Short mmCIF file of C-alpha atoms in Angstrom, two decimals:
data_model
loop_
_atom_site.label_atom_id
_atom_site.label_comp_id
_atom_site.label_asym_id
_atom_site.label_seq_id
_atom_site.Cartn_x
_atom_site.Cartn_y
_atom_site.Cartn_z
CA MET A 407 -28.30 -39.69 -12.88
CA GLN A 408 -27.14 -36.96 -13.14
CA ASN A 409 -23.26 -36.47 -12.81
CA LEU A 410 -22.39 -34.11 -9.95
CA SER A 411 -18.38 -34.39 -10.24
CA VAL A 412 -17.46 -31.89 -12.96
CA PRO A 413 -19.43 -29.15 -11.16
CA GLN A 414 -18.07 -30.30 -8.26
CA VAL A 415 -14.30 -30.15 -9.37
CA ASP A 416 -15.08 -26.88 -10.65
CA THR A 417 -16.06 -25.88 -7.71
CA ILE A 418 -12.62 -26.57 -5.40
CA LYS A 419 -10.50 -24.96 -8.29
CA THR A 420 -12.47 -21.95 -7.94
CA SER A 421 -12.68 -21.82 -4.39
CA VAL A 422 -8.69 -22.71 -4.24
CA VAL A 423 -8.10 -19.71 -6.47
CA GLN A 424 -10.01 -17.89 -4.53
CA ASP A 425 -8.32 -18.40 -1.44
CA PHE A 426 -4.67 -18.17 -2.91
CA LYS A 427 -5.69 -14.91 -4.05
CA GLU A 428 -7.16 -14.07 -0.92
CA ILE A 429 -3.88 -15.56 1.07
CA THR A 430 -2.03 -13.33 -0.90
CA LYS A 431 -3.76 -10.52 -0.98
CA MET A 432 -3.76 -10.41 -4.90
CA ARG A 433 -5.78 -6.47 -5.47
CA LEU A 434 -3.53 -4.94 -2.79
CA ALA A 435 -0.66 -6.92 -4.31
CA LEU A 436 -1.31 -5.50 -7.85
CA SER A 437 -1.65 -2.06 -6.49
CA VAL A 438 1.64 -2.22 -4.94
CA VAL A 439 3.27 -3.80 -8.17
CA PHE A 440 1.44 -0.64 -10.01
CA SER A 441 3.61 1.65 -7.47
CA SER A 442 6.62 0.13 -8.52
CA VAL A 443 6.22 -0.08 -12.02
CA ALA A 444 5.68 3.32 -11.94
CA GLY A 445 8.79 4.18 -9.37
CA TYR A 446 10.83 2.63 -12.00
CA LEU A 447 9.66 4.30 -14.90
CA LEU A 448 10.43 7.72 -13.83
CA GLY A 449 13.71 6.39 -12.74
CA VAL A 450 15.00 4.72 -16.27
CA ASP A 451 16.57 6.23 -18.86
CA SER A 452 15.64 3.15 -21.37
CA ILE A 453 12.67 0.75 -20.61
CA SER A 454 14.08 -2.79 -20.01
CA TRP A 455 11.27 -4.93 -20.59
CA SER A 456 12.88 -7.75 -18.69
CA THR A 457 13.89 -5.66 -15.87
CA LEU A 458 10.19 -4.31 -15.01
CA LEU A 459 9.29 -8.01 -15.06
CA LEU A 460 11.32 -9.25 -12.89
CA LEU A 461 10.17 -5.98 -10.80
CA SER A 462 6.88 -7.02 -11.39
CA VAL A 463 6.98 -10.90 -10.44
CA GLY A 464 9.18 -9.63 -7.89
CA GLY A 465 7.04 -7.47 -5.86
CA TYR A 466 4.42 -9.35 -6.20
CA PHE A 467 5.81 -12.20 -4.52
CA MET A 468 7.17 -9.93 -1.52
CA VAL A 469 3.84 -8.69 -1.03
CA GLY A 470 1.52 -11.65 -1.20
CA ALA A 471 4.67 -13.15 1.36
CA SER A 472 3.78 -10.68 4.22
CA ASN A 473 0.01 -10.89 3.42
CA ALA A 474 0.50 -14.48 3.74
CA PHE A 475 2.74 -14.47 6.66
CA ASN A 476 0.23 -11.30 8.24
CA GLN A 477 -2.68 -13.91 8.03
CA ILE A 478 -1.61 -16.90 9.97
CA ILE A 479 0.01 -14.84 12.59
CA GLU A 480 -3.30 -12.75 13.17
CA ARG A 481 -5.44 -15.49 12.35
CA ASP A 482 -7.00 -15.69 16.08
CA LEU A 483 -7.85 -12.38 15.50
CA ASP A 484 -9.20 -12.77 12.12
CA VAL A 485 -11.79 -14.74 13.39
CA LEU A 486 -13.28 -12.12 15.72
CA MET A 487 -13.53 -9.64 13.06
CA ASP A 488 -16.46 -9.73 10.12
CA ARG A 489 -14.10 -7.76 7.52
CA THR A 490 -12.04 -11.01 8.19
CA LYS A 491 -13.63 -13.75 9.32
CA ASN A 492 -13.94 -15.31 5.81
CA ARG A 493 -10.42 -15.14 5.35
CA PRO A 494 -8.93 -19.09 4.58
CA ILE A 495 -7.47 -19.88 7.63
CA PRO A 496 -10.08 -18.43 10.42
CA ALA A 497 -12.52 -20.15 7.63
CA GLY A 498 -10.88 -23.40 8.33
CA ARG A 499 -10.63 -23.87 4.44
CA MET A 500 -6.91 -23.35 4.20
CA SER A 501 -3.91 -24.60 6.83
CA VAL A 502 -1.32 -22.94 8.88
CA ASN A 503 1.15 -25.12 7.00
CA THR A 504 -0.17 -24.45 3.81
CA ALA A 505 -0.39 -20.87 4.20
CA PHE A 506 3.26 -20.83 5.62
CA ALA A 507 4.68 -22.76 2.74
CA ILE A 508 3.23 -20.19 0.41
CA ALA A 509 4.85 -17.41 2.64
CA SER A 510 7.88 -18.85 2.51
CA ILE A 511 7.90 -20.16 -0.70
CA PHE A 512 6.88 -16.47 -1.97
CA THR A 513 9.56 -15.15 -0.03
CA ILE A 514 12.45 -17.00 -1.48
CA LEU A 515 11.17 -16.65 -4.39
CA GLY A 516 10.76 -12.80 -4.23
CA ILE A 517 14.27 -11.67 -3.13
CA SER A 518 16.05 -14.02 -5.81
CA VAL A 519 13.68 -12.13 -8.65
CA LEU A 520 14.59 -8.95 -7.33
CA TYR A 521 18.16 -9.56 -6.29
CA ALA A 522 18.44 -10.27 -10.42
CA ILE A 523 17.97 -6.50 -10.70
CA ASN A 524 20.37 -5.59 -8.31
CA PRO A 525 21.34 -6.40 -4.58
CA LYS A 526 20.25 -3.37 -3.57
CA THR A 527 16.73 -4.22 -5.02
CA ALA A 528 15.90 -6.85 -3.15
CA MET A 529 17.71 -5.30 0.30
CA PHE A 530 14.36 -2.72 0.44
CA GLY A 531 12.30 -6.08 -0.60
CA ALA A 532 13.76 -8.05 2.52
CA ILE A 533 13.54 -4.98 4.60
CA SER A 534 9.73 -4.09 3.74
CA ILE A 535 8.97 -8.14 4.08
CA PHE A 536 10.57 -7.65 7.58
CA ILE A 537 9.22 -4.53 9.04
CA TYR A 538 5.86 -5.55 7.74
CA VAL A 539 5.94 -9.13 9.58
CA SER A 540 8.03 -8.93 12.53
CA LEU A 541 7.47 -5.12 14.05
CA TYR A 542 4.27 -3.58 12.39
CA THR A 543 2.15 -7.00 12.48
CA PRO A 544 2.58 -7.41 16.54
CA LEU A 545 2.45 -3.93 17.08
CA LYS A 546 -1.35 -3.28 15.83
CA THR A 547 -2.71 -4.94 19.01
CA LYS A 548 -0.26 -3.05 20.95
CA THR A 549 -0.13 1.00 20.09
CA PRO A 550 -1.42 3.31 17.50
CA LEU A 551 2.02 3.58 16.34
CA ALA A 552 1.53 0.48 14.42
CA VAL A 553 0.82 2.96 11.44
CA PHE A 554 3.78 4.76 11.33
CA VAL A 555 5.57 1.32 11.58
CA GLY A 556 3.55 0.05 8.91
CA ALA A 557 3.84 3.43 6.54
CA ILE A 558 7.42 2.26 6.21
CA PRO A 559 7.08 -1.04 4.57
CA GLY A 560 3.62 0.62 2.54
CA ALA A 561 5.86 3.40 1.23
CA ILE A 562 8.97 1.15 0.03
CA PRO A 563 7.40 0.13 -3.23
CA PHE A 564 7.44 3.34 -5.54
CA MET A 565 10.98 3.65 -4.15
CA LEU A 566 11.33 0.23 -4.96
CA GLY A 567 11.24 0.92 -8.47
CA TRP A 568 13.90 3.95 -8.99
CA VAL A 569 16.27 1.60 -7.07
CA ALA A 570 15.35 -1.36 -9.65
CA ALA A 571 15.85 1.51 -12.60
CA THR A 572 19.49 2.57 -11.21
CA GLY A 573 20.56 0.51 -9.16
CA GLU A 574 20.97 3.20 -6.20
CA PHE A 575 19.39 4.79 -3.64
CA GLY A 576 19.36 8.93 -3.45
CA ILE A 577 17.13 12.27 -3.48
CA GLU A 578 14.98 10.85 -5.93
CA PRO A 579 13.53 7.60 -5.09
CA GLY A 580 14.06 8.93 -1.10
CA THR A 581 11.31 11.60 -2.15
CA LEU A 582 9.24 8.76 -3.87
CA PHE A 583 9.22 7.39 -0.33
CA MET A 584 8.47 10.42 1.60
CA ILE A 585 5.01 10.95 -0.55
CA GLN A 586 3.68 7.18 -0.42
CA PHE A 587 4.83 7.54 3.20
CA PHE A 588 2.80 10.69 4.55
CA TRP A 589 0.19 9.54 2.17
CA GLN A 590 -0.42 6.27 4.62
CA PHE A 591 -1.58 8.20 7.29
CA PRO A 592 -4.48 9.61 5.99
CA HIS A 593 -5.33 6.62 3.82
CA PHE A 594 -4.88 3.87 7.01
CA TRP A 595 -6.46 6.45 9.46
CA ALA A 596 -9.49 6.51 7.68
CA ILE A 597 -9.93 2.86 7.16
CA GLY A 598 -9.45 2.99 10.90
CA TRP A 599 -12.09 5.29 11.45
CA PHE A 600 -15.11 3.44 9.52
CA LEU A 601 -13.79 -0.01 10.92
CA PHE A 602 -13.36 1.12 13.97
CA GLU A 603 -15.76 -1.09 15.68
CA ASP A 604 -14.29 -4.22 13.49
CA TYR A 605 -11.31 -3.39 14.44
CA LYS A 606 -12.23 -3.17 18.48
CA LYS A 607 -13.51 -6.72 18.42
CA GLY A 608 -9.55 -7.67 16.93
CA GLY A 609 -7.94 -5.49 19.35
CA PHE A 610 -6.66 -3.51 16.65
CA PHE A 611 -4.75 -0.08 17.44
CA MET A 612 -5.47 1.87 14.57
CA LEU A 613 -6.41 5.33 15.14
CA PRO A 614 -3.57 7.81 16.86
CA THR A 615 -5.50 8.90 19.85
CA GLY A 616 -7.09 5.56 19.98
CA LYS A 617 -10.93 6.99 19.36
CA LYS A 618 -12.66 8.59 16.69
CA ASP A 619 -12.33 12.38 18.16
CA GLN A 620 -11.15 15.78 17.13
CA GLY A 621 -7.31 14.98 18.05
CA THR A 622 -7.44 11.74 15.70
CA ALA A 623 -9.64 14.10 12.79
CA VAL A 624 -6.96 16.45 13.30
CA GLN A 625 -3.54 14.24 12.59
CA VAL A 626 -5.20 12.99 9.87
CA LEU A 627 -5.80 16.88 8.28
CA ILE A 628 -2.00 17.49 9.11
CA TYR A 629 -0.54 14.60 7.45
CA THR A 630 -3.10 15.41 4.12
CA VAL A 631 -1.24 18.81 4.25
CA TRP A 632 2.04 16.86 4.25
CA THR A 633 0.83 14.14 2.15
CA VAL A 634 0.35 17.00 -0.90
CA VAL A 635 3.61 19.36 0.39
CA THR A 636 5.67 16.36 -0.31
CA SER A 637 4.19 16.00 -3.82
CA LEU A 638 4.67 18.95 -5.02
CA ILE A 639 8.28 19.22 -3.80
CA PRO A 640 9.41 17.63 -7.23
CA VAL A 641 8.45 21.19 -9.06
CA PHE A 642 10.95 23.32 -7.71
CA LYS A 643 14.24 21.16 -9.10
CA VAL A 644 15.56 20.42 -6.07
CA THR A 645 14.78 16.57 -6.20
CA GLY A 646 17.74 15.96 -8.33
CA LYS A 647 16.66 13.99 -11.68
CA LEU A 648 13.09 13.53 -9.93
CA TYR A 649 11.19 16.91 -11.77
CA ILE A 650 7.87 17.54 -12.74
CA THR A 651 6.71 20.73 -14.92
CA PRO A 652 4.92 23.37 -13.29
CA ILE A 653 1.63 22.26 -15.38
CA SER A 654 1.91 18.57 -13.56
CA GLY A 655 2.33 20.40 -10.28
CA VAL A 656 -1.17 22.21 -10.81
CA LEU A 657 -2.56 19.38 -11.25
CA ILE A 658 -1.45 17.59 -8.21
CA LEU A 659 -2.39 20.67 -5.89
CA ILE A 660 -5.56 20.39 -7.45
CA LEU A 661 -6.09 16.66 -6.70
CA GLY A 662 -4.60 17.87 -3.14
CA VAL A 663 -7.38 20.32 -2.84
CA LEU A 664 -9.50 17.80 -3.67
CA LEU A 665 -7.97 15.26 -0.75
CA LEU A 666 -7.64 18.21 1.72
CA ARG A 667 -11.48 18.97 1.25
CA TYR A 668 -12.03 15.22 2.53
CA ALA A 669 -9.71 15.56 5.44
CA PHE A 670 -11.56 18.67 6.46
CA ARG A 671 -14.86 17.19 5.71
CA LEU A 672 -13.89 14.54 8.13
CA TYR A 673 -12.84 16.81 10.81
CA ARG A 674 -15.88 18.82 10.99
CA VAL A 675 -18.35 15.86 10.32
CA ARG A 676 -16.45 12.86 11.78
CA ASP A 677 -18.73 9.77 11.02
CA ALA A 678 -17.69 6.65 8.75
CA LYS A 679 -19.35 7.25 5.93
CA THR A 680 -16.92 10.39 5.82
CA ALA A 681 -13.92 8.58 6.54
CA LYS A 682 -15.10 6.07 3.85
CA GLN A 683 -15.24 8.91 1.23
CA LEU A 684 -11.81 10.22 2.14
CA MET A 685 -9.95 6.67 1.78
CA LEU A 686 -11.61 6.19 -1.64
CA ALA A 687 -10.14 10.26 -2.29
CA SER A 688 -6.50 8.93 -1.39
CA VAL A 689 -6.55 5.56 -3.19
CA SER A 690 -7.62 7.85 -5.91
CA TYR A 691 -4.95 10.64 -5.16
CA ILE A 692 -2.10 8.58 -5.56
CA THR A 693 -2.83 6.90 -8.54
CA LEU A 694 -3.65 9.86 -10.79
CA LEU A 695 -0.03 11.43 -8.78
CA GLN A 696 2.04 8.53 -10.10
CA ILE A 697 0.53 8.83 -13.56
CA ILE A 698 0.60 11.92 -13.56
CA TYR A 699 4.21 11.61 -12.72
CA VAL A 700 5.05 9.18 -15.20
CA ALA A 701 2.98 11.09 -18.01
CA ASP A 702 5.06 14.68 -17.24
CA LYS A 703 8.45 13.01 -17.66
CA PHE A 704 7.94 11.13 -21.07
CA ILE A 705 5.86 14.20 -22.71
CA ARG A 706 8.84 16.03 -21.59
CA VAL A 707 11.31 13.11 -23.48
CA TRP A 708 9.02 13.62 -26.33
CA ILE A 709 8.32 17.09 -26.85
#
């Protein structure tokens, strides 16, 4: 008789790992950690690998906690949407108590780890969790302004790295914050556009006008322009120690023109396919921007 115990155990282990990754949104968390690391590298004079490790681990804990709390609060709505109905809680694979324990432990560990870097880093991390869970999450079913509120914790990671490196908040981390703040709008409105029908099932208001119309497309275009303009400000040496060379500025401008092209296409076509293309372009934009910023700094140092 065939022994099925080992495959069953392996399946259970795989399911537990997958559910843990899902409840903390591991891929999203890692992208946030990437932004924090980029901000740290921009702000630091001499890299401390221990601080970089603490920032990465603490950042992951904070984002994981926010996502777990979010899924606890929205569990009854998640079950209504195709995109989220197979998440651990609505699918019945994880209890609310288990998710709450994960979220609580992650919050305590995240704040503690970031505090070990410096108090200001921990403070901004705690603010991020508070705004995401206590303000952004409940507002998503009330008003399109939720995206504005959600853009605040979404923009903190880039500047958090600089604060971790320097222990100070000033014009440099403020600029990094504004770049990622403006970027949130075309990114999330693009998502809200191509997932409009699914979001509607859950009662979420993600688009600024509440509709996939010209008004929303115009606002996407406007905030895309602001994203690109803000990204180029460090070229002009008006943002303290944060500076990029004209060559890097040209590269950022090229990326910005490409992003604007997708935003303008959405304005003209206004369909789900174009919105998804804009979303993917926005992810590429912010990732490449952070790489260019960091590379520019270290190339200047080496030269």
